[in-house]
Short mmCIF file of C-alpha atoms in Angstrom, two decimals:
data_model
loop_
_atom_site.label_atom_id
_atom_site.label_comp_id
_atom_site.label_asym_id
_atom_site.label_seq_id
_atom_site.Cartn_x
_atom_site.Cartn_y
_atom_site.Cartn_z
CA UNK A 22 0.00 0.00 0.00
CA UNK A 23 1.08 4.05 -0.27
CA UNK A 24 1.91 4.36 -3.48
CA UNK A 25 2.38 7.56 -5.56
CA UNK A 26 2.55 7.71 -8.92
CA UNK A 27 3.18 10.70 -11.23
CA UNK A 28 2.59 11.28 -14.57
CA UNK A 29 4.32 12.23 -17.04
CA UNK A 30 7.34 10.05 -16.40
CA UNK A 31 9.09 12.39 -18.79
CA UNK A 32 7.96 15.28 -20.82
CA UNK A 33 9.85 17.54 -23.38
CA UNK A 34 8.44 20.97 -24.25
CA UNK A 35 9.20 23.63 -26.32
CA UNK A 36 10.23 27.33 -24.61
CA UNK A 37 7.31 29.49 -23.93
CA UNK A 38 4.52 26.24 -23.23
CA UNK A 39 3.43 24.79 -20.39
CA UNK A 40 3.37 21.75 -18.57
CA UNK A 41 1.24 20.37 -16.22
CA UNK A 42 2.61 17.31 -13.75
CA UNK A 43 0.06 15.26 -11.63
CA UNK A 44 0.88 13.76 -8.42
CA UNK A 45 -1.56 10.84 -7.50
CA UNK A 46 -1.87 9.00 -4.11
CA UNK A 47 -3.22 5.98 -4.97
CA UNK A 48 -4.05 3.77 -2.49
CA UNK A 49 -4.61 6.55 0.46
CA UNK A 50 -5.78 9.76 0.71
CA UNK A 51 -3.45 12.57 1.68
CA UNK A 52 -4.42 15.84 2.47
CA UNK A 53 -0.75 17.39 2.15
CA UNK A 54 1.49 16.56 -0.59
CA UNK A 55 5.28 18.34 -1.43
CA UNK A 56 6.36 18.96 -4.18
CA UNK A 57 10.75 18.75 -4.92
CA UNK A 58 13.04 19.69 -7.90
CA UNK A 59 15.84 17.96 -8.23
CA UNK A 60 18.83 19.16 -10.59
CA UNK A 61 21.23 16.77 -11.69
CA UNK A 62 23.87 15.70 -9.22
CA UNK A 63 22.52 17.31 -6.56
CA UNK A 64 20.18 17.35 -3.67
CA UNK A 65 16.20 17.65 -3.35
CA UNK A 66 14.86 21.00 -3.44
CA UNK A 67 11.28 21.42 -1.73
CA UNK A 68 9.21 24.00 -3.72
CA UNK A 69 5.73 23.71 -2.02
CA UNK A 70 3.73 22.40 0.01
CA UNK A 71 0.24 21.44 -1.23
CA UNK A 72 -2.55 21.52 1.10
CA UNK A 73 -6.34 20.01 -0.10
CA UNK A 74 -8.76 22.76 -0.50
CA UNK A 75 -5.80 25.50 0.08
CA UNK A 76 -3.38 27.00 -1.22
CA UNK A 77 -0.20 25.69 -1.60
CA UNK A 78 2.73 27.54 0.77
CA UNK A 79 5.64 28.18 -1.24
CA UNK A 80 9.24 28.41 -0.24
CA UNK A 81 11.32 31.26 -0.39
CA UNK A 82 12.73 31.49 -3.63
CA UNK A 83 10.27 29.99 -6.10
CA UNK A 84 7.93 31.79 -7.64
CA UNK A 85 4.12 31.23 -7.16
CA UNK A 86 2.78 32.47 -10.61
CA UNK A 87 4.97 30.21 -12.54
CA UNK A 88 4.74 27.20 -10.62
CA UNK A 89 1.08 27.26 -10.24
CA UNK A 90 0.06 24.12 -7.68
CA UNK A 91 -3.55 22.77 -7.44
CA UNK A 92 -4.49 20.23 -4.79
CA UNK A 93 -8.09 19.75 -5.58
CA UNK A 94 -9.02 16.30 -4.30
CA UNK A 95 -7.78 14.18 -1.41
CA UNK A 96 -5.87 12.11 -4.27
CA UNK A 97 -4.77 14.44 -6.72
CA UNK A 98 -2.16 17.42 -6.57
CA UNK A 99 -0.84 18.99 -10.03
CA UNK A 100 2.02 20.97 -10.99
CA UNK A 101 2.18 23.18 -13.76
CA UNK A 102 5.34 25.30 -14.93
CA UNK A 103 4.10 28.12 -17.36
CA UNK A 104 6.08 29.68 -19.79
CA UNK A 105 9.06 27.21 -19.44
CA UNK A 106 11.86 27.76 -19.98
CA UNK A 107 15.71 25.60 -20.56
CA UNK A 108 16.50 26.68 -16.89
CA UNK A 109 13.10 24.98 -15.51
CA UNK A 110 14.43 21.67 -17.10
CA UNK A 111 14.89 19.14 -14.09
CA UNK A 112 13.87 16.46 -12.18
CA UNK A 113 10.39 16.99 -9.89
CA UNK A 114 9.26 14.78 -7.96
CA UNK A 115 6.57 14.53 -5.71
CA UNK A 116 5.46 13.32 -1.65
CA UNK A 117 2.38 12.97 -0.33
CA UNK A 118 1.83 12.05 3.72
CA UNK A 119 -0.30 9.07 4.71
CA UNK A 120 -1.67 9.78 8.02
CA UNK A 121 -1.62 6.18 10.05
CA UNK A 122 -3.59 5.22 13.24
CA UNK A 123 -2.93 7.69 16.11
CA UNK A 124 -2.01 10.43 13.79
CA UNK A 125 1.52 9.36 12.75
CA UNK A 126 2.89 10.97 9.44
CA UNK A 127 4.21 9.24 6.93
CA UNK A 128 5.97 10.48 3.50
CA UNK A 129 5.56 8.63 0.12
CA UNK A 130 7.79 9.68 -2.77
CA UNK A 131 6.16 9.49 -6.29
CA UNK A 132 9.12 7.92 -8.68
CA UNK A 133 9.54 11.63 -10.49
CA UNK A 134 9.10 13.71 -13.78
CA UNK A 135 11.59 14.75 -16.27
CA UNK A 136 10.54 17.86 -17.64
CA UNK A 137 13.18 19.13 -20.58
CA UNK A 138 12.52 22.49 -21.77
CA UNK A 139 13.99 23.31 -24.97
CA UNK B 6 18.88 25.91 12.78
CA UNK B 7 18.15 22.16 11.27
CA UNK B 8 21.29 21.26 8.68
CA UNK B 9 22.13 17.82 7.71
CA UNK B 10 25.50 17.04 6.02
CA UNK B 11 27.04 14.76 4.26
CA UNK B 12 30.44 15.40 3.32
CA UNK B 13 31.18 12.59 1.60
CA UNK B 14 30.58 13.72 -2.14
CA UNK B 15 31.13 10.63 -3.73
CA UNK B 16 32.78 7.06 -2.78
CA UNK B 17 33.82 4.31 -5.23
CA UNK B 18 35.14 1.08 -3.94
CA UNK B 19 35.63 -2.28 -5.24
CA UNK B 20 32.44 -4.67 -5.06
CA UNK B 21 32.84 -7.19 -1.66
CA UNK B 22 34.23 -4.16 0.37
CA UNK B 23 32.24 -2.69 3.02
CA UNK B 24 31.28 1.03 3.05
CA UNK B 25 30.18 3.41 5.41
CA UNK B 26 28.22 6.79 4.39
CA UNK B 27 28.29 9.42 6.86
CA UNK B 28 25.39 11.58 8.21
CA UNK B 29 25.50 14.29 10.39
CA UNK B 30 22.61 16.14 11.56
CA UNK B 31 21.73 19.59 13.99
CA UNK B 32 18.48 20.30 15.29
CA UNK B 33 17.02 22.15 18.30
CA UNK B 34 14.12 19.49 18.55
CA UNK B 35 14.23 16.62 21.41
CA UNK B 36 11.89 14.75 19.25
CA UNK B 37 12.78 14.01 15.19
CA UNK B 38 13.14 11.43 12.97
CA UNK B 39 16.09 10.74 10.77
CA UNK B 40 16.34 8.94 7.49
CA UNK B 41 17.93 7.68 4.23
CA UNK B 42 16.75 6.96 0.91
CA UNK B 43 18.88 5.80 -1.88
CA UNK B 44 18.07 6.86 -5.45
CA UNK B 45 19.42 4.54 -7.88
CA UNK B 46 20.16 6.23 -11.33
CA UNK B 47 16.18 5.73 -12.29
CA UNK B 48 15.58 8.73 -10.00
CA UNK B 49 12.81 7.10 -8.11
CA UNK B 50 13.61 7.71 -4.17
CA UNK B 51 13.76 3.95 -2.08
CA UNK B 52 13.27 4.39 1.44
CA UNK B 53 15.81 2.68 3.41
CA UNK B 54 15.06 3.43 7.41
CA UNK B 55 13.55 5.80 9.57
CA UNK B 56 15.05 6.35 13.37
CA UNK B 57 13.07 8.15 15.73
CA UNK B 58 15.34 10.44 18.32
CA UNK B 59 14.49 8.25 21.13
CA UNK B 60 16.04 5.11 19.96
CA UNK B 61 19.51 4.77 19.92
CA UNK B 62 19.66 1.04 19.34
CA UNK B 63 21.43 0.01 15.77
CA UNK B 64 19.91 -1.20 13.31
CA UNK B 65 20.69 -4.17 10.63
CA UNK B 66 18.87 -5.27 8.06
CA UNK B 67 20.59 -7.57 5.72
CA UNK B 68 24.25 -5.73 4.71
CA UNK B 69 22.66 -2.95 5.42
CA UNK B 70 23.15 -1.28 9.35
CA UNK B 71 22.65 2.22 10.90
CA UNK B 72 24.90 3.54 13.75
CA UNK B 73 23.07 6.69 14.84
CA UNK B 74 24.52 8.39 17.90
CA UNK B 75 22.94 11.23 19.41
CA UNK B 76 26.45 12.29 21.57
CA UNK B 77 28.21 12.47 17.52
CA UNK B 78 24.50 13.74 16.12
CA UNK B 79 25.46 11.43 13.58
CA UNK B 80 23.37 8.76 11.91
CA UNK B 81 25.98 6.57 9.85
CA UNK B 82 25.00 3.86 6.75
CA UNK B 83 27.23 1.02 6.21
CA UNK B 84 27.03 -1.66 3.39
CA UNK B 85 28.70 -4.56 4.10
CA UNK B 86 30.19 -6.45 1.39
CA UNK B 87 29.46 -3.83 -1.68
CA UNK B 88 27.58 -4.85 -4.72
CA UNK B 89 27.08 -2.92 -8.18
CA UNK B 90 23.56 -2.66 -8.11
CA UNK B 91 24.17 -0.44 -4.47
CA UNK B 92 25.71 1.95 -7.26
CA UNK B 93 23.31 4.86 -6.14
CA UNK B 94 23.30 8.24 -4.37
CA UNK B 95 22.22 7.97 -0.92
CA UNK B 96 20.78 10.66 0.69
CA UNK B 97 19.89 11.43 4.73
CA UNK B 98 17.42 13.60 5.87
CA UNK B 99 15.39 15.04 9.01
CA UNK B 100 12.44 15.76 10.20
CA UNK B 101 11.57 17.50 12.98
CA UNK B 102 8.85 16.87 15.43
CA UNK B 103 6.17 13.83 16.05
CA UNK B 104 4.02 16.08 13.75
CA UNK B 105 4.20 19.11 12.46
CA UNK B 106 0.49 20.01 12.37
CA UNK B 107 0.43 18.43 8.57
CA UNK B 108 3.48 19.09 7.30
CA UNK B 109 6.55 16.97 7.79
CA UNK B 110 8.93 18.83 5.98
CA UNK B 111 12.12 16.69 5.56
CA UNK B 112 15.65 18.54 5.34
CA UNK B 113 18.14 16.90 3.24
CA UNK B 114 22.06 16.52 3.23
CA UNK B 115 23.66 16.93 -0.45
CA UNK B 116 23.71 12.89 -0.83
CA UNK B 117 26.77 10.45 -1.23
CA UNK B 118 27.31 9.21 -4.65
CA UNK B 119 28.46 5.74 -4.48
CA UNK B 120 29.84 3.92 -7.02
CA UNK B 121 30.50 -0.25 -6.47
CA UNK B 122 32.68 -1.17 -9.12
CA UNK B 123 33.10 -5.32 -10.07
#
């Protein structure tokens, strides 16, 4: 059980498009899910968190407008970069917490999206 | 302030020797949880272990076992008897608090690049 899937696995897009990335819990519902960038060779990056029926907090640094996050079901989170750009090209991946019995958090990675801008 | 580090950039032994990754963390918090995930070159994150601050005991599982010592604040991973397919980067990370309302934001080290070579 706890699985998280994303999808796309990998997506290439041209400059100037956008892209939208889903995050699914599959098995569980989970009312907060993160969201992570990941350049190559180094470390995860947390962009947001994504709260159901909220809006997502953002960390300092990354813009809201272009990484527009939309938690709209207990299941579902999505990630869209507009306008992208070559610099936007990495690795995202996503978590989302399974609550267990007496309120103990757990965090389930989704296996990550390749997004290449170019 | 919570910092993990891993100062180990990158390892490479020869496969059958044993290996140990270092972690060390800071934190503020009596109660947090301490981990590591290895991400093989797919990208999708494997959780390894999770150690809660109030137990000390070690931990094996298979060649894999965890020294964490809250004197050091370090939480150390060592394979025993290295194989190829451990060729990964292996991250540790924190998180602080039983739960953080619903977040359970995880702090990462910069990951340990490990190469097992035949």
């Amino acid at each position: 059980g706890a699985v998280v899937s994303q999808h796309p696995s990998w997506v290439i897009c041209k400059s100037g498009t956008s892209v939208k990335i889903e995050c699914r819990s599959l098995d569980f519902q989970a009312t907060t899910m993160f969201w992570y960038r990941q350049f190559p060779k180094q470390s995860l990056m947390l962009m947001a968190t994504s709260n159901e029926g909220s809006k997502a907090t953002y960390e300092q640094g990354v813009e809201k407008d272009k990484f527009l996050i939309n938690h709209a079901s207990l299941t579902l989170s999505t990630l869209t970069v507009t306008s992208a750009h070559p610099e936007d090209s990495s690795f995202y991946i996503c978590s989302a917490i399974y609550v267990r019995d007496r309120g103990f958090h757990e965090q389930y990675f989704g296996p990550g999206t390749r997004l290449t801008v170019t | 302030a919570q910092k993990v580090t891993q100062a180990q950039t990158e390892i490479s032994v020869v496969e059958k020797e044993d290996v140990t990754l270092d972690c060390v963390y800071e934190t503020r918090d009596t109660t947090y949880y301490l981990f590591w995930y290895k991400q093989p070159p797919s990208g999708e994150l494997v959780f390894l272990i999770r150690r809660n601050s109030f137990d000390e005991q070690n931990e094996i599982s298979g060649r894999y076992s965890w020294n964490f010592q809250k004197s050091t604040s370090s939480f150390n991973f060592t394979i025993t008897a290295s194989q190829v397919v451990d060729s990964a980067v292996y991250f540790c990370a924190l998180s602080e608090g039983y739960n953080a309302g619903n977040n359970r934001k995880l702090i990462w080290g910069l990951g340990t690049s490990l190469a097992v070579n035949p």
